Coordinates of C-alpha atoms in Angstrom, one line a residue:
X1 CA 0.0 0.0 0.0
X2 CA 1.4 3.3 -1.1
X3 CA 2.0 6.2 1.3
X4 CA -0.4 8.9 1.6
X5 CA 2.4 12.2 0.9
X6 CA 1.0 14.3 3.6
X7 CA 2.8 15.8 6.6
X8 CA 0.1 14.8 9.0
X9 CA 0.7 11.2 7.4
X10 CA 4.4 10.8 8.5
X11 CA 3.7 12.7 11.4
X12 CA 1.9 9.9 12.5
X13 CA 4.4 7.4 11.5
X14 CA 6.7 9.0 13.1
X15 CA 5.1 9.1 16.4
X16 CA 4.0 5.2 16.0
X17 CA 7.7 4.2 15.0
X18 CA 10.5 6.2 15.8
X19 CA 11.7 6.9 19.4
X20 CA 10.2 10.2 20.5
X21 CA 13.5 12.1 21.7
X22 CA 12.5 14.9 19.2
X23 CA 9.9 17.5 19.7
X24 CA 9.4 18.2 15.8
X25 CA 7.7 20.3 13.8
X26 CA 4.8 18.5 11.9
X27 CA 6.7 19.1 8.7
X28 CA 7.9 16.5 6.4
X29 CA 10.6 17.6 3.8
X30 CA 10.7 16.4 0.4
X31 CA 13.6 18.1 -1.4
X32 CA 15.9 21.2 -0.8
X33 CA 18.1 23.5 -3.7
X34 CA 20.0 26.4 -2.3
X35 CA 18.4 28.2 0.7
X36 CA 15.3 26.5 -0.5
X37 CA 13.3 23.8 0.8
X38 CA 10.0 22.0 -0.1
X39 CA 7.7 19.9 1.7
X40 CA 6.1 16.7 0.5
X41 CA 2.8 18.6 -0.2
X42 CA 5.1 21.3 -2.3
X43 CA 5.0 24.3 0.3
X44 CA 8.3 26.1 -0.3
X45 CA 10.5 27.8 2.7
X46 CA 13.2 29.3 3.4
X47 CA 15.4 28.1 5.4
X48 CA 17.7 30.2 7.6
X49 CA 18.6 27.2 10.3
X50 CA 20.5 25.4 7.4
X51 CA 20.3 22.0 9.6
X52 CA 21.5 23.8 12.1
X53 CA 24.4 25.2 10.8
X54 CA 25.6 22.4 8.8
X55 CA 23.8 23.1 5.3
X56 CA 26.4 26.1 4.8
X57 CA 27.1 25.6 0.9
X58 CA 22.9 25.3 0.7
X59 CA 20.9 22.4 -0.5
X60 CA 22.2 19.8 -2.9
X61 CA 24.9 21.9 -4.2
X62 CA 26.0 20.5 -7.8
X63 CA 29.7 20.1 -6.7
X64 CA 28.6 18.0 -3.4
X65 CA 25.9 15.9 -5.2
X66 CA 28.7 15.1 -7.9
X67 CA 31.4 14.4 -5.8
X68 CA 29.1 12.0 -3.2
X69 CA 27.5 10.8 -7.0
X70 CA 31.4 9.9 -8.3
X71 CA 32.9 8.8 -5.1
X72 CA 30.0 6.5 -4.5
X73 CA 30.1 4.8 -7.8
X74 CA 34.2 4.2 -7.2
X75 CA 34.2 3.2 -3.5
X76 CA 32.0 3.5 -0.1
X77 CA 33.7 2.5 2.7
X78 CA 37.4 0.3 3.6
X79 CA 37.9 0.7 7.0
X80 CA 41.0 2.7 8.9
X81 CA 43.0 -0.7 8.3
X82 CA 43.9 0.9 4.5
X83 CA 44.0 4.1 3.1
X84 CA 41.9 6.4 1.0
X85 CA 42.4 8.7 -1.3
X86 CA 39.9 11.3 -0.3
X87 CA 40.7 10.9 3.6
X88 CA 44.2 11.5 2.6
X89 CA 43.5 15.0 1.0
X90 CA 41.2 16.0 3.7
X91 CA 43.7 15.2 6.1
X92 CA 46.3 17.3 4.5
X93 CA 43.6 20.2 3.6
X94 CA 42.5 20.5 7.5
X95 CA 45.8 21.0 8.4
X96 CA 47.1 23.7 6.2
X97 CA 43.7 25.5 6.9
X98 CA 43.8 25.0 10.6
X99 CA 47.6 25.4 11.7
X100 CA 47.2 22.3 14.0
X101 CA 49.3 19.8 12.9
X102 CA 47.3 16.3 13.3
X103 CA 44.0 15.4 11.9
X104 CA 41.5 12.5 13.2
X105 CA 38.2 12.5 11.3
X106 CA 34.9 11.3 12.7
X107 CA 30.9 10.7 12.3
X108 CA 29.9 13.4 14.4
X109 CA 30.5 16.3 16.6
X110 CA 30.2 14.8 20.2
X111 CA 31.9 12.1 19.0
X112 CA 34.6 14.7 18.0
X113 CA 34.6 15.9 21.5
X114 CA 34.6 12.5 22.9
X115 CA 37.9 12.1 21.4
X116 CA 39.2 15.6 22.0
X117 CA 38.8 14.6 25.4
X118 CA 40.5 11.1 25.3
X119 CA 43.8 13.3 23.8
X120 CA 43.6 15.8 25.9
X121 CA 44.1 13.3 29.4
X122 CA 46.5 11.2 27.4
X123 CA 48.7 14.1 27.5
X124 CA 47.8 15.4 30.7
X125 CA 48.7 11.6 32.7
X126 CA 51.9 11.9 30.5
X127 CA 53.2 15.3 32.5
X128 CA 51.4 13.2 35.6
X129 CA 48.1 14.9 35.9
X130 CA 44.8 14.1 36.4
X131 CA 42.1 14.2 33.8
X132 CA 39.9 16.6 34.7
X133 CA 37.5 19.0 32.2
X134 CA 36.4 22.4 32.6
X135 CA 33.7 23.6 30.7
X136 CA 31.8 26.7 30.6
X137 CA 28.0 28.0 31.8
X138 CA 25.9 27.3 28.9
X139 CA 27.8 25.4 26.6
X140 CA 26.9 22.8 24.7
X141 CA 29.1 19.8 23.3
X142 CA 26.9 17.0 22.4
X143 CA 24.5 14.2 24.2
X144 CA 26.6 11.3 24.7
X145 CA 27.2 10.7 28.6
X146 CA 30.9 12.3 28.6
X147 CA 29.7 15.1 26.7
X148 CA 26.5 16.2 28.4
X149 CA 28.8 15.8 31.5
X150 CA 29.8 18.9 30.2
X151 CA 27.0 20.6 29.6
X152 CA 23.3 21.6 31.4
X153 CA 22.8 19.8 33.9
X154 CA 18.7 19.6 32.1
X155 CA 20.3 17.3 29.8
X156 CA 22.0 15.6 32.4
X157 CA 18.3 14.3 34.6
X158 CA 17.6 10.9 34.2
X159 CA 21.2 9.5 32.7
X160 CA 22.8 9.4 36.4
X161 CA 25.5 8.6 37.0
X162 CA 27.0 10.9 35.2
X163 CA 30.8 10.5 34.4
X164 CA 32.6 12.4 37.1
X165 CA 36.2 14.7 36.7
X166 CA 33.8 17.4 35.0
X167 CA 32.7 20.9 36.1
X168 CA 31.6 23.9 35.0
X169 CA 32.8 27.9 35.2
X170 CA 31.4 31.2 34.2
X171 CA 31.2 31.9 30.3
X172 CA 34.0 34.9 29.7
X173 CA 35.6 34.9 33.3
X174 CA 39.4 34.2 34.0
X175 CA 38.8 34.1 37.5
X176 CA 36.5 31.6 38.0
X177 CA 38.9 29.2 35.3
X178 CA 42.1 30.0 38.2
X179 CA 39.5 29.0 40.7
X180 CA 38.1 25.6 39.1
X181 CA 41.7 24.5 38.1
X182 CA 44.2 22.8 40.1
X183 CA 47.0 20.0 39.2
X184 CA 44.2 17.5 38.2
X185 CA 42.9 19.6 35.5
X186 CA 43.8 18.3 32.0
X187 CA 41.7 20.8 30.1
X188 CA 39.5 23.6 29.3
X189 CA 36.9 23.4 26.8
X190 CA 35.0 26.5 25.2
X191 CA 33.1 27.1 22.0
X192 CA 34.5 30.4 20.9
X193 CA 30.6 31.4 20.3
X194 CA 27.9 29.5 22.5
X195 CA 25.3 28.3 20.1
X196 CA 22.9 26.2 21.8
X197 CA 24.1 28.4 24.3
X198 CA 22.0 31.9 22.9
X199 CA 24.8 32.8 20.6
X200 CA 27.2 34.4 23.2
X201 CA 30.5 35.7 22.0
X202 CA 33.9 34.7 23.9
X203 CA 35.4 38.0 25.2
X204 CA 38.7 38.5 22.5
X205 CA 40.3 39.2 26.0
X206 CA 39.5 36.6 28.0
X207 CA 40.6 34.0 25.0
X208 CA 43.8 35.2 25.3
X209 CA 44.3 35.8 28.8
X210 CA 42.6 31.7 28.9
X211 CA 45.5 30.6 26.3
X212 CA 48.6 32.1 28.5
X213 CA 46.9 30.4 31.9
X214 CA 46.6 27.4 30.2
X215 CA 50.1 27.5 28.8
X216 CA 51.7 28.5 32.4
X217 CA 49.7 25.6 34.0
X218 CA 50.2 22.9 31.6
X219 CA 46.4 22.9 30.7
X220 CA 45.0 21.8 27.4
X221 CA 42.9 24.0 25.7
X222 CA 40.1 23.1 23.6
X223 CA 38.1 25.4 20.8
X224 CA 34.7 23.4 19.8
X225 CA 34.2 25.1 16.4
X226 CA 31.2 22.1 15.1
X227 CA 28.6 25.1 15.1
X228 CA 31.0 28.1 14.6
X229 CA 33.6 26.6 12.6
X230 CA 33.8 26.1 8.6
X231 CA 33.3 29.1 7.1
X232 CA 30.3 30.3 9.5
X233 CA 31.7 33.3 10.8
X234 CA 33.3 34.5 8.1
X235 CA 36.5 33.3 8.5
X236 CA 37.4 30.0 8.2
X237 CA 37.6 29.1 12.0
X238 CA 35.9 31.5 14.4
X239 CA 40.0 31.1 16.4
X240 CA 41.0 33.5 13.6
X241 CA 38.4 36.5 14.8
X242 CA 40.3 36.6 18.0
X243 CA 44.5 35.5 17.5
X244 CA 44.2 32.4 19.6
X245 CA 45.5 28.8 18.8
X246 CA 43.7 26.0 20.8
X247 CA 46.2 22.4 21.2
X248 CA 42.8 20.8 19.8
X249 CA 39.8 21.7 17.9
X250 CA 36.6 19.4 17.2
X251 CA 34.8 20.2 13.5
X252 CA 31.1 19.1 12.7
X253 CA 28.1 19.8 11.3
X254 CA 29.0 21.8 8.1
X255 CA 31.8 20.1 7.6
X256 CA 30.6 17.7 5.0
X257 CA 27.8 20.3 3.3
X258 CA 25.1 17.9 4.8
X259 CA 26.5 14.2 5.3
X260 CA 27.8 13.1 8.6
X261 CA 31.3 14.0 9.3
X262 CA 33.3 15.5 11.9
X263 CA 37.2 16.2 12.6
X264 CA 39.6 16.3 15.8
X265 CA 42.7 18.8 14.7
X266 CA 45.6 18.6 17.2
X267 CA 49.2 20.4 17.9
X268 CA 51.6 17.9 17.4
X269 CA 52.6 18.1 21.2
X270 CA 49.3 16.6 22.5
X271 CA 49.0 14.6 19.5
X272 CA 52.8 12.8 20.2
X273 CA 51.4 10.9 23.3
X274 CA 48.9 8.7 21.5
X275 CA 50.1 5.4 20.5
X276 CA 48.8 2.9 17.9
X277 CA 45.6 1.5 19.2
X278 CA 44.5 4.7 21.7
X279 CA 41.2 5.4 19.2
X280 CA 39.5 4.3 16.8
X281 CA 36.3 4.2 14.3
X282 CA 34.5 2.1 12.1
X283 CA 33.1 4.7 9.8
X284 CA 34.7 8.0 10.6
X285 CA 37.0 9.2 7.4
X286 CA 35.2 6.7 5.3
X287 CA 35.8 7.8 1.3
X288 CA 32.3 9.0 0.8
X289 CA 31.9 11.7 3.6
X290 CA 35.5 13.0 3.2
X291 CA 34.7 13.0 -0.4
X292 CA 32.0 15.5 0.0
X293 CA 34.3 17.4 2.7
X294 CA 36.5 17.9 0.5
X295 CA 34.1 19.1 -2.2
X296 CA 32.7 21.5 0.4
X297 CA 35.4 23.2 1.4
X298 CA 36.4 24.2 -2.2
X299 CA 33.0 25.5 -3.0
X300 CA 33.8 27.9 0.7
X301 CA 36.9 29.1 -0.7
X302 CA 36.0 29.1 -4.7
X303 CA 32.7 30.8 -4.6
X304 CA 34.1 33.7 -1.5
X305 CA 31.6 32.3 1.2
X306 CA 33.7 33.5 3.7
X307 CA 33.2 37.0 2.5
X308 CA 29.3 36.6 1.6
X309 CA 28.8 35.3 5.3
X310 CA 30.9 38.3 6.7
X311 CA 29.0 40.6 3.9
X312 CA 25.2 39.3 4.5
X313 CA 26.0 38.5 8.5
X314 CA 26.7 42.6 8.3
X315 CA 23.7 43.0 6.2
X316 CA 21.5 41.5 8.9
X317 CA 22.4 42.3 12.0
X318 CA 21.7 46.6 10.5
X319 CA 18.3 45.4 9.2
X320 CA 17.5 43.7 12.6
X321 CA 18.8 46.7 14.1
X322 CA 16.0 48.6 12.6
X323 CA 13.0 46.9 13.9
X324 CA 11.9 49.0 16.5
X325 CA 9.7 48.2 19.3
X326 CA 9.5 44.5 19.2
X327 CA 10.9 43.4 22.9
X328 CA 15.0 42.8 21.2
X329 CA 17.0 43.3 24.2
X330 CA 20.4 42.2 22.1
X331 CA 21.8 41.1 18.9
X332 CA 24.9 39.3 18.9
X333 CA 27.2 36.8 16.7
X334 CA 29.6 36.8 13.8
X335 CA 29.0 36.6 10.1
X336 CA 25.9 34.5 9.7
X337 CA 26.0 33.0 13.3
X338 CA 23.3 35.6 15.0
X339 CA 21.3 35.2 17.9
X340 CA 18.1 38.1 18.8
X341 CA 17.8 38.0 22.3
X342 CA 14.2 38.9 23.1
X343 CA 12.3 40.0 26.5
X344 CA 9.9 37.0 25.9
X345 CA 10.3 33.2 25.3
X346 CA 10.9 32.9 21.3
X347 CA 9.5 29.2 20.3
X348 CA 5.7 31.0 19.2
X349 CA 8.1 33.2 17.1
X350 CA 9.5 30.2 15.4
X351 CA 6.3 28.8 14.8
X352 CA 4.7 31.7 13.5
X353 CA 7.7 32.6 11.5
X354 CA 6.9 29.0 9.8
X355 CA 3.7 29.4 9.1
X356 CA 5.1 32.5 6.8
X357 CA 7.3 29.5 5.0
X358 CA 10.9 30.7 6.9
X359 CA 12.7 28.0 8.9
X360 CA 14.4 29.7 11.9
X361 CA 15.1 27.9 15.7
X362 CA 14.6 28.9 19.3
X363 CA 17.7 28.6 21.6
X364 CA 17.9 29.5 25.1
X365 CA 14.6 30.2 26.0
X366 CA 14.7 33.6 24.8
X367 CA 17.1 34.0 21.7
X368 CA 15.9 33.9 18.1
X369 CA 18.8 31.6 16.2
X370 CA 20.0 32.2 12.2
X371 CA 22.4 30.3 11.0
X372 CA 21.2 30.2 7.1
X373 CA 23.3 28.5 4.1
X374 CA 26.3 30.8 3.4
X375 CA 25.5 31.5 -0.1
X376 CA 21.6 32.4 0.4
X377 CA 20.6 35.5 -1.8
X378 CA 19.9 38.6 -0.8
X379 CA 16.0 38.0 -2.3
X380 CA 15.7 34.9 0.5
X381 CA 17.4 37.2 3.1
X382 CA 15.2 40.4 2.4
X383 CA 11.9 37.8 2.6
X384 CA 12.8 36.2 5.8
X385 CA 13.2 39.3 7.4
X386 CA 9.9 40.5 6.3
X387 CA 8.4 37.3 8.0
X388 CA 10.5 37.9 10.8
X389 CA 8.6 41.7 11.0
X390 CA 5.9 40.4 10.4
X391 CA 5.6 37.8 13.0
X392 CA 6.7 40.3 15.9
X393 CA 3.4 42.2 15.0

């Protein structure tokens, strides 16, 4: 029997089949090209969530269809016993983008993190210190148990116990780090902007004040870039907006213009204490997914998406800036990572900014999240922001 193509239709599939861990949005998507996207009863949006920040080169870009559409038709998947040609060049690209020196590629972000942690005590028991993590007030790393160990402690009820040698400071104070720290403290982990978070901003001053305590107390120092990283910012790593080198930093979401891949980057003197069998993965650097990494990252630096997102990023944040009256306490971000921070709770927002056909997310409560493709148009811009005006009335 042949599928009704309705949303209410999967909707209701959904509920009776998949595990409910996802509060969705009865809307079931059919096809996407560009900042475009379609539902299966042919409404068209436009999406300025991108996936979440990891459509960043837009739907079905030609270059990544073709190169997952070649590499798929040569070869899928080897295992890390052999070598590939496309994990090879991604390997190598990483690196001369990042400055790191090592590369370990992934399936996801927390599982990036996962191992960014694993390093990051392997060097710390080689100096002979514990392997403790500090992480920040409002962060957010990823929902595997280490991870959300690092995180709100909302995502923590129910999972107990929760891996211990984790802890928490203040977002943007120095202080509280020199207080949390001591000789059991491997490292410090910070997205340089908070997405999940409300889109909060690392202070340029405390990143660099954080870098010199970390080198004077043999601390490693992590950058999460999944949301932030790749091109979202306008730069290529959000590290670059503020002169500071993490030893590791974990790559996601639009690293792979829409299929599942993430990256660890390392300095080689962290990197130096693992030894052959430390980590491993099944499917992480398989020859698809660093195939359409690799095709992603030349349509960022090809097509100037690093100066669209700075360009349009500026763009926005003046036309927000002009809606008066509308309870927007604060705007903040870089490039096309912005967050409107209003006096009320923004989820009604999102919905009614979907009923106008614009996809945007609520994070924090109160914040209003954009994070569209890198390349959308000025026309899809100028027509979310009208829904967006038009919601707030």
């Amino acid at each position: 029997m042949k599928t009704e193509k309705l949303n209410s239709t999967f909707n209701d599939l959904d509920k009776d089949h998949y595990l409910q861990s996802f509060k969705r949005f009865p809307v079931t998507f059919d096809h996407g090209k560009g900042s475009r996207i379609w539902d299966v009863e042919g409404n068209e949006y436009i999406d300025m969530l991108a996936g979440i920040a990891v459509n960043s080169v837009g739907h079905c870009h030609p270059k990544v269809v073709k190169s997952i559409q070649d590499q798929a038709a040569k070869l899928i998947h080897i295992s890390n016993f052999y070598l590939s040609e496309p994990q090879v060049m991604l390997s190598k690209k990483l690196v001369e983008l990042s400055g790191l020196d090592r590369v370990f590629i992934t399936n996801s972000g927390a599982e990036s993190v996962e191992g960014a942690i694993k390093i990051a005590r392997k060097y710390a028991h080689s100096i002979g210190k514990g392997g403790n993590i500090i992480s920040f007030e409002n962060s957010f790393h990823g929902r595997t148990l280490a991870t959300i160990a690092t995180g709100k402690k909302a995502y923590q009820k129910g999972f107990e116990p929760i891996p211990q040698g984790f802890s928490q400071a203040p977002f943007n104070s120095l202080e509280d780090i020199k207080n949390a720290s001591d000789r059991n403290t491997a490292a410090i982990i910070i997205e340089p902007i908070q997405g999940e978070g409300g889109v909060n901003v690392a202070n340029k001053d405390f990143l660099t004040e954080l870098r010199s305590f970390c080198d004077d107390q043999q601390i490693v120092l992590i950058f999460d870039e999944i949301q932030c990283g790749m091109g979202r910012t306008g730069k290529m790593f959000a590290k670059e907006h503020f002169g500071v080198e993490p030893d590791i930093m974990t790559l996601a979401k639009a690293l792979g213009g829409g299929v599942p891949i993430g990256a660890i980057l390392s300095n080689e003197k962290v990197s130096a204490t693992i030894e052959f069998g430390d980590h491993g993965t099944t499917f992480g650097g398989n020859p698809l997914a660093c195939a359409a990494s690799l095709a992603t990252i030349e349509i960022i630096e090809t097509e100037n998406l690093l100066q669209q997102a700075e360009e349009k990023g500026a763009w926005l944040q003046a036309e927000i800036a002009k809606i008066e009256q509308a309870g927007i306490l604060e705007v903040r971000g870089l490039g096309l990572m912005i967050g409107i921070e209003f006096n009320f709770e923004t989820k009604s927002l999102v919905q009614k900014m979907l009923d106008f056909g614009v996809l945007t997310n609520s994070t924090a409560n109160t914040v209003l999240r954009l994070v569209p493709p890198l390349n959308i148009s000025y026309e899809d811009l100028e027509l979310a922001m009208d829904a967006l005006k038009r919601s707030l009335k």
